[in-house]
mmCIF file of C-alpha atoms in Angstrom:
data_model
loop_
_atom_site.group_PDB
_atom_site.id
_atom_site.type_symbol
_atom_site.label_atom_id
_atom_site.label_comp_id
_atom_site.label_asym_id
_atom_site.label_seq_id
_atom_site.Cartn_x
_atom_site.Cartn_y
_atom_site.Cartn_z
ATOM 1 C CA MET A 1 78.505 135.818 -65.545
ATOM 2 C CA LEU A 2 75.829 133.638 -64.323
ATOM 3 C CA ASN A 3 73.373 132.373 -66.971
ATOM 4 C CA LYS A 4 70.279 134.604 -66.074
ATOM 5 C CA GLN A 5 68.116 132.583 -68.613
ATOM 6 C CA ILE A 6 68.225 129.637 -66.407
ATOM 7 C CA PRO A 7 66.847 129.582 -62.892
ATOM 8 C CA ILE A 8 69.288 128.279 -60.335
ATOM 9 C CA ILE A 9 68.736 127.120 -56.916
ATOM 10 C CA SER A 10 71.253 125.405 -54.309
ATOM 11 C CA PHE A 11 70.545 123.162 -51.572
ATOM 12 C CA VAL A 12 72.964 123.903 -49.114
ATOM 13 C CA GLY A 13 73.944 122.338 -45.472
ATOM 14 C CA PHE A 14 76.424 120.643 -43.641
ATOM 15 C CA SER A 15 77.606 116.853 -44.424
ATOM 16 C CA GLY A 16 75.139 114.634 -43.518
ATOM 17 C CA SER A 17 72.089 116.957 -43.544
ATOM 18 C CA GLY A 18 70.101 115.215 -46.140
ATOM 19 C CA LYS A 19 71.123 117.295 -49.369
ATOM 20 C CA THR A 20 71.401 114.385 -51.850
ATOM 21 C CA THR A 21 68.235 112.793 -50.439
ATOM 22 C CA LEU A 22 66.021 115.842 -50.608
ATOM 23 C CA LEU A 23 67.312 116.688 -53.957
ATOM 24 C CA THR A 24 66.950 113.395 -55.464
ATOM 25 C CA LYS A 25 63.055 113.320 -54.816
ATOM 26 C CA ILE A 26 62.701 117.012 -55.840
ATOM 27 C CA ILE A 27 64.561 116.318 -59.323
ATOM 28 C CA ALA A 28 61.912 113.496 -59.801
ATOM 29 C CA ALA A 29 58.832 115.387 -58.866
ATOM 30 C CA PHE A 30 60.056 118.196 -61.412
ATOM 31 C CA LYS A 31 60.611 115.631 -63.913
ATOM 32 C CA GLU A 32 57.221 113.966 -63.310
ATOM 33 C CA LYS A 33 55.951 117.512 -64.067
ATOM 34 C CA GLY A 34 57.776 117.608 -67.293
ATOM 35 C CA TYR A 35 60.756 119.926 -66.531
ATOM 36 C CA ARG A 36 64.139 119.587 -68.180
ATOM 37 C CA VAL A 37 66.456 119.392 -65.125
ATOM 38 C CA ALA A 38 70.439 119.974 -64.808
ATOM 39 C CA THR A 39 72.120 119.054 -61.351
ATOM 40 C CA VAL A 40 75.523 120.329 -60.406
ATOM 41 C CA LYS A 41 77.033 118.852 -57.398
ATOM 42 C CA HIS A 42 80.054 120.482 -55.863
ATOM 43 C CA ASP A 43 82.718 118.249 -54.504
ATOM 44 C CA ALA A 44 85.189 119.510 -52.041
ATOM 45 C CA HIS A 45 87.134 116.476 -52.526
ATOM 46 C CA ARG A 46 89.252 115.231 -55.630
ATOM 47 C CA PHE A 47 86.314 112.880 -57.039
ATOM 48 C CA GLN A 48 87.304 110.438 -59.573
ATOM 49 C CA MET A 49 84.443 109.438 -62.424
ATOM 50 C CA ASP A 50 86.771 107.560 -64.784
ATOM 51 C CA VAL A 51 87.305 103.865 -64.239
ATOM 52 C CA GLN A 52 90.987 102.628 -64.318
ATOM 53 C CA GLY A 53 91.646 100.606 -67.308
ATOM 54 C CA LYS A 54 88.900 102.051 -69.487
ATOM 55 C CA ASP A 55 89.612 103.528 -72.729
ATOM 56 C CA THR A 56 89.049 106.930 -71.587
ATOM 57 C CA TRP A 57 91.182 106.691 -68.525
ATOM 58 C CA LYS A 58 93.628 105.611 -70.696
ATOM 59 C CA TYR A 59 93.510 108.484 -72.770
ATOM 60 C CA ALA A 60 93.684 110.707 -69.566
ATOM 61 C CA GLN A 61 96.711 108.942 -68.485
ATOM 62 C CA ALA A 62 98.272 109.526 -71.868
ATOM 63 C CA GLY A 63 97.782 113.327 -71.335
ATOM 64 C CA SER A 64 94.852 114.155 -72.921
ATOM 65 C CA ASP A 65 93.260 117.268 -71.268
ATOM 66 C CA ILE A 66 89.850 116.927 -72.531
ATOM 67 C CA VAL A 67 88.297 113.307 -73.008
ATOM 68 C CA LEU A 68 84.557 112.947 -74.154
ATOM 69 C CA ILE A 69 82.745 109.848 -74.423
ATOM 70 C CA ASN A 70 79.468 109.457 -76.421
ATOM 71 C CA SER A 71 77.019 107.162 -77.142
ATOM 72 C CA GLN A 72 73.606 107.516 -78.596
ATOM 73 C CA GLU A 73 71.913 108.495 -75.002
ATOM 74 C CA LYS A 74 74.742 109.942 -73.137
ATOM 75 C CA LEU A 75 77.597 112.484 -73.505
ATOM 76 C CA ALA A 76 80.070 113.012 -70.716
ATOM 77 C CA MET A 77 83.326 115.109 -70.528
ATOM 78 C CA ILE A 78 86.073 115.047 -68.303
ATOM 79 C CA GLU A 79 88.549 117.965 -68.195
ATOM 80 C CA ASN A 80 91.808 118.490 -66.376
ATOM 81 C CA LEU A 81 91.707 121.964 -65.147
ATOM 82 C CA ALA A 82 94.544 124.226 -65.095
ATOM 83 C CA LYS A 83 93.310 125.959 -62.369
ATOM 84 C CA PRO A 84 89.893 125.847 -60.309
ATOM 85 C CA ILE A 85 87.098 127.618 -62.196
ATOM 86 C CA SER A 86 84.345 129.911 -60.978
ATOM 87 C CA PHE A 87 80.693 128.431 -60.110
ATOM 88 C CA GLU A 88 79.623 130.774 -63.008
ATOM 89 C CA GLU A 89 81.981 128.937 -65.559
ATOM 90 C CA VAL A 90 80.396 125.529 -64.431
ATOM 91 C CA VAL A 91 76.984 126.569 -64.955
ATOM 92 C CA SER A 92 77.799 128.318 -68.307
ATOM 93 C CA HIS A 93 78.154 124.890 -69.717
ATOM 94 C CA ILE A 94 74.731 123.968 -69.073
ATOM 95 C CA GLU A 95 71.673 124.825 -71.905
ATOM 96 C CA ASN A 96 68.573 123.676 -72.729
ATOM 97 C CA VAL A 97 66.874 122.994 -69.471
ATOM 98 C CA ASP A 98 64.118 124.764 -67.541
ATOM 99 C CA ILE A 99 65.892 124.882 -63.905
ATOM 100 C CA ILE A 100 69.161 124.176 -62.328
ATOM 101 C CA PHE A 101 69.704 122.571 -59.127
ATOM 102 C CA VAL A 102 73.009 122.765 -57.240
ATOM 103 C CA GLU A 103 74.206 120.740 -54.202
ATOM 104 C CA GLY A 104 76.555 122.766 -52.646
ATOM 105 C CA TYR A 105 78.543 126.008 -53.376
ATOM 106 C CA LYS A 106 77.062 127.514 -50.000
ATOM 107 C CA HIS A 107 79.038 130.899 -50.556
ATOM 108 C CA GLU A 108 77.861 131.579 -54.163
ATOM 109 C CA SER A 109 74.986 133.741 -55.337
ATOM 110 C CA PRO A 110 72.153 131.580 -56.560
ATOM 111 C CA PRO A 111 68.852 131.268 -54.108
ATOM 112 C CA LYS A 112 69.545 128.546 -51.456
ATOM 113 C CA VAL A 113 67.295 125.925 -49.603
ATOM 114 C CA LEU A 114 69.259 125.790 -46.318
ATOM 115 C CA LEU A 115 69.044 122.040 -44.460
ATOM 116 C CA VAL A 116 68.963 121.929 -41.001
ATOM 117 C CA ARG A 117 69.201 118.753 -39.012
ATOM 118 C CA ARG A 118 70.544 120.241 -35.510
ATOM 119 C CA GLU A 119 70.053 123.351 -33.898
ATOM 120 C CA THR A 120 73.829 124.041 -34.320
ATOM 121 C CA ASP A 121 73.163 123.801 -38.031
ATOM 122 C CA LEU A 122 71.271 127.089 -37.554
ATOM 123 C CA GLU A 123 74.697 128.849 -37.373
ATOM 124 C CA LEU A 124 75.068 128.875 -41.176
ATOM 125 C CA LEU A 125 71.802 130.950 -41.766
ATOM 126 C CA PRO A 126 73.678 134.538 -40.828
ATOM 127 C CA GLN A 127 76.864 133.458 -42.771
ATOM 128 C CA LEU A 128 75.174 132.732 -46.227
ATOM 129 C CA LYS A 129 73.449 135.136 -48.571
ATOM 130 C CA ASP A 130 69.910 134.576 -50.422
ATOM 131 C CA VAL A 131 68.563 131.788 -48.262
ATOM 132 C CA ILE A 132 64.940 131.720 -49.309
ATOM 133 C CA ALA A 133 63.814 128.600 -47.272
ATOM 134 C CA ILE A 134 65.049 126.089 -44.833
ATOM 135 C CA ALA A 135 64.039 122.256 -44.950
ATOM 136 C CA THR A 136 64.503 120.669 -41.350
ATOM 137 C CA SER A 137 63.443 117.829 -38.971
ATOM 138 C CA LEU A 138 63.110 120.214 -36.283
ATOM 139 C CA PRO A 139 60.456 122.135 -34.918
ATOM 140 C CA LEU A 140 61.586 125.645 -35.955
ATOM 141 C CA GLN A 141 59.780 128.778 -36.918
ATOM 142 C CA LEU A 142 61.394 131.946 -38.228
ATOM 143 C CA GLU A 143 59.911 134.945 -39.688
ATOM 144 C CA GLU A 144 62.497 135.686 -41.850
ATOM 145 C CA VAL A 145 62.355 132.659 -44.181
ATOM 146 C CA PRO A 146 59.606 129.900 -44.510
ATOM 147 C CA VAL A 147 60.553 126.666 -43.143
ATOM 148 C CA TYR A 148 59.380 123.182 -44.611
ATOM 149 C CA ASP A 149 59.800 119.884 -43.171
ATOM 150 C CA ILE A 150 62.377 117.968 -44.639
ATOM 151 C CA ASN A 151 59.943 115.217 -45.983
ATOM 152 C CA ASP A 152 57.815 117.821 -47.403
ATOM 153 C CA PHE A 153 59.415 117.691 -50.891
ATOM 154 C CA ASN A 154 56.120 118.248 -52.660
ATOM 155 C CA GLY A 155 55.709 121.495 -50.465
ATOM 156 C CA ILE A 156 59.194 122.758 -51.622
ATOM 157 C CA VAL A 157 58.612 121.823 -55.196
ATOM 158 C CA HIS A 158 55.621 123.984 -55.127
ATOM 159 C CA PHE A 159 57.451 126.742 -53.312
ATOM 160 C CA ILE A 160 60.301 126.616 -56.075
ATOM 161 C CA GLU A 161 57.807 126.580 -58.881
ATOM 162 C CA THR A 162 55.971 129.821 -57.474
ATOM 163 C CA LYS A 163 59.121 131.750 -56.157
ATOM 164 C CA ILE A 164 61.715 130.696 -58.593
ATOM 165 C CA LEU A 165 59.837 129.733 -61.995
ATOM 166 C CA GLY A 166 57.105 132.130 -61.467
ATOM 167 C CA GLU A 167 54.605 132.023 -64.680
ATOM 168 C CA LYS A 168 57.148 129.857 -66.606
ATOM 169 C CA LYS A 169 55.215 126.959 -68.221
ATOM 170 C CA HIS A 170 55.977 123.182 -67.276
ATOM 171 C CA GLY A 171 58.607 121.594 -69.378
ATOM 172 C CA SER A 172 58.770 124.811 -71.616
ATOM 173 C CA ARG A 173 62.036 123.764 -73.318
ATOM 174 C CA LYS A 174 61.166 120.122 -73.737
#
């Protein structure tokens, strides 16, 4: 079940549409306002976080299903999955933040900001549920959702604060 306590918003679009660039600006703006932020990146490929030859890599190579590393400032966990897990299971691991930003997971249920760089990118719009805004470099005007210039991250931040967070206080879980 999705964590209803923490608001979630996804940034979706085709590869190269600028999702990471826009999201890093939005994360920085939310942090500047005092929010605690979590970010989930969906990777359709097989990512590799552990560095060959390092201790954590050696533990995984030896057969450990879960490897955690902890310092005074960070905690990381790498878990080998027996089967793919759902989006809900992924976000269920997140606690103690004001908002969760997601890059990807086009077909999951959180509200979405669709990034559009080319006219053909608009083909995604009817395929997706819960698109609440579009960020684009094109001169678009749509009636069904608000359209923001892709460089207007402050406008998108304000939209997210009012539409997604509502009355929630800045940095309320700080």
